[in-house]
mmCIF file of C-alpha atoms in Angstrom:
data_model
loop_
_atom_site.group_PDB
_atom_site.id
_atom_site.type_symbol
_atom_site.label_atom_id
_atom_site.label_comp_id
_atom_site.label_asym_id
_atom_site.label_seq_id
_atom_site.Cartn_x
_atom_site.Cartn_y
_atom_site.Cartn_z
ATOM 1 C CA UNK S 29 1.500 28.745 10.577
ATOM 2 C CA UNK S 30 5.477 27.650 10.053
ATOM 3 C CA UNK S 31 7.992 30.005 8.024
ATOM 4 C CA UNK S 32 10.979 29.290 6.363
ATOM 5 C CA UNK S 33 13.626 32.200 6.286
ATOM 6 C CA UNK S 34 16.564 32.205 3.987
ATOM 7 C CA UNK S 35 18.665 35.177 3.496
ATOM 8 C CA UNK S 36 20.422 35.301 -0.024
ATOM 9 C CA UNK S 37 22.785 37.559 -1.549
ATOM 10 C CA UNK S 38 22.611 38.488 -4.921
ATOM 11 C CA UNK S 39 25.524 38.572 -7.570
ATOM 12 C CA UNK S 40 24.662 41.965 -9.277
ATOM 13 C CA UNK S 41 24.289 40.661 -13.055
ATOM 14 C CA UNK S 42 21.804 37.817 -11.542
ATOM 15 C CA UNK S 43 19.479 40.419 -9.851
ATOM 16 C CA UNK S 44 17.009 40.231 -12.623
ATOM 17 C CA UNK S 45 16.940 36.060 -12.841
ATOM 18 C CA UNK S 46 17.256 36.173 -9.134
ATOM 19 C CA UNK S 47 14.532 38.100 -8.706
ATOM 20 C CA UNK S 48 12.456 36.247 -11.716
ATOM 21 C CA UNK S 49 12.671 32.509 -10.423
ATOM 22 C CA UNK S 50 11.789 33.567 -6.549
ATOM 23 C CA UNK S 51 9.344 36.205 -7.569
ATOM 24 C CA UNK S 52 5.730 35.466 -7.341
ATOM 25 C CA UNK S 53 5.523 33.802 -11.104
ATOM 26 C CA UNK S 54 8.735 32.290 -10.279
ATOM 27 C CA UNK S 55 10.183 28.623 -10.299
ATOM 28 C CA UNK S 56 10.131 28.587 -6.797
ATOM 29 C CA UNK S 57 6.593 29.226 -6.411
ATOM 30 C CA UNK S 58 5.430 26.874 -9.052
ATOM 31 C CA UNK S 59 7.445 24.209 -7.140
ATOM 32 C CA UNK S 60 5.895 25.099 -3.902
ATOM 33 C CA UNK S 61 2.414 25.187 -5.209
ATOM 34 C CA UNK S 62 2.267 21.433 -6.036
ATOM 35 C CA UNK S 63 2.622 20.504 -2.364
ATOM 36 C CA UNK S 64 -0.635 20.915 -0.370
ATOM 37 C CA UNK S 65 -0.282 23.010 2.904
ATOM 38 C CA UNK S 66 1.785 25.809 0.990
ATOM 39 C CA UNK S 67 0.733 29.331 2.154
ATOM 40 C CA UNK S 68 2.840 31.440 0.295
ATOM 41 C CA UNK S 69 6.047 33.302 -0.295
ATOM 42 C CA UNK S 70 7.279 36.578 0.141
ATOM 43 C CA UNK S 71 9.988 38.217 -1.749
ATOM 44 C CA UNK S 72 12.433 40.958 0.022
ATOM 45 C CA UNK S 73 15.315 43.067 -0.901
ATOM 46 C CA UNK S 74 16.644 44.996 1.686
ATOM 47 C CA UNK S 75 16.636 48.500 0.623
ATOM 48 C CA UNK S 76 20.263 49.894 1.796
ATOM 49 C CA UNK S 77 22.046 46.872 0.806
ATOM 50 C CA UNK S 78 21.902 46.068 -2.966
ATOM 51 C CA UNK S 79 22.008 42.393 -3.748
ATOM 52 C CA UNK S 80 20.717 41.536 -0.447
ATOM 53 C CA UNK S 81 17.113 39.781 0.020
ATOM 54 C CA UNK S 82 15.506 37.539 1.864
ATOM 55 C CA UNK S 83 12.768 34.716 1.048
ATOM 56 C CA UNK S 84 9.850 33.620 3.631
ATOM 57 C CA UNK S 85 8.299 30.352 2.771
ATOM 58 C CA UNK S 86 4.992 29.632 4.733
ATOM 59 C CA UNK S 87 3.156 27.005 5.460
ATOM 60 C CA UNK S 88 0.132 25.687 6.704
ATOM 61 C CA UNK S 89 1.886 23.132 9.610
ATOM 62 C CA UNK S 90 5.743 21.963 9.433
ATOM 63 C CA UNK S 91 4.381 18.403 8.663
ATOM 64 C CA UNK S 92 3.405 20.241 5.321
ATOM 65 C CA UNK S 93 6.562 21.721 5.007
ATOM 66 C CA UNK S 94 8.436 18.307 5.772
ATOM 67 C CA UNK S 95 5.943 16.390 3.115
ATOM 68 C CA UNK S 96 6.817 18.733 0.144
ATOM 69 C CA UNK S 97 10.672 18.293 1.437
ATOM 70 C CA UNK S 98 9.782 14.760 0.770
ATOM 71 C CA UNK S 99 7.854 14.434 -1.839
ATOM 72 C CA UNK S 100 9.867 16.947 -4.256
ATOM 73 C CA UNK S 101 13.319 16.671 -2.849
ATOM 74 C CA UNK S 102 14.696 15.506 -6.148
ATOM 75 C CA UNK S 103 12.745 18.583 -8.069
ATOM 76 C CA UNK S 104 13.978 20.303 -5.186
ATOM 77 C CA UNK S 105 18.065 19.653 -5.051
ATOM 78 C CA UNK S 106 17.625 20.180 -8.908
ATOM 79 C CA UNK S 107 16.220 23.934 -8.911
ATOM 80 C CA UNK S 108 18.480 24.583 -5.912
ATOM 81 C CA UNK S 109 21.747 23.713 -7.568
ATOM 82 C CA UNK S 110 19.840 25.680 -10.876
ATOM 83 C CA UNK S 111 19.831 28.891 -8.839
ATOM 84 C CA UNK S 112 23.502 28.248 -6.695
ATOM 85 C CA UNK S 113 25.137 30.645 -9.721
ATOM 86 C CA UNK S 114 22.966 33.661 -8.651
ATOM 87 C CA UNK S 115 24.268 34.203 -5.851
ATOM 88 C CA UNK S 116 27.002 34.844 -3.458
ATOM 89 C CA UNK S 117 25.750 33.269 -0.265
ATOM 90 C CA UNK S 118 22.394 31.952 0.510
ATOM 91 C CA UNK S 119 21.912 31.381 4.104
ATOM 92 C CA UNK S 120 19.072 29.485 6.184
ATOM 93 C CA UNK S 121 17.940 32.079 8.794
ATOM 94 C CA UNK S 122 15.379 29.485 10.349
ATOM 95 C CA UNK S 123 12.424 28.162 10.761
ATOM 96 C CA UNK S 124 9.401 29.669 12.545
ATOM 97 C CA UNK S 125 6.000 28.673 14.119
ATOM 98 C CA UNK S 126 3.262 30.975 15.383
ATOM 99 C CA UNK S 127 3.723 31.545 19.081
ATOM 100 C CA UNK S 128 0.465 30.471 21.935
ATOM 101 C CA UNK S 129 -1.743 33.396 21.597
ATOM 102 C CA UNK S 130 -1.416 34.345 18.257
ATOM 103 C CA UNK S 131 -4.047 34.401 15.594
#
């Protein structure tokens, strides 16, 4: 399995759209769901720190993940730049792969 982690936060009048287009109906997810090897996303907000959440993307292999990257950049850059007014930063935290020994 390979994650994506970014960390985002949130100007407090976008909360709602924020939380809308990277919610599990959301933009995002509809994107991400085109591409085969897509696992998933999970939606966070940190709960002592309004405005702040994080985003894990996961996917079957990073091959996947570099296909869709690929294959939907331009439907990519385009929702990205869509959701750049929401927030305040938006930060890459990393990528991730299952370690040896894990299910």
């Amino acid at each position: 399995m390979y994650w994506v982690v970014w960390s985002f936060d949130v100007k407090p009048e976008q909360v709602r759209t924020f939380e809308r287009l990277y919610g599990p109906q959301g933009d995002w997810i509809q994107l991400f769901q085109r591409a085969p090897g897509f696992a998933g996303t999970e939606l966070r907000r940190e709960r002592d720190r309004a405005g702040h959440y994080l985003t894990i993307d996961r996917w079957h292999t990073r091959a996947a993940y570099q296909r869709f990257k690929e294959t939907f950049r331009t439907e990519y850059e385009m929702l990205d730049a869509r959701c750049t007014r929401l927030t305040d930063s938006e930060r890459k935290v990393g990528d991730f792969e299952t370690t040896t020994g894990e299910l």
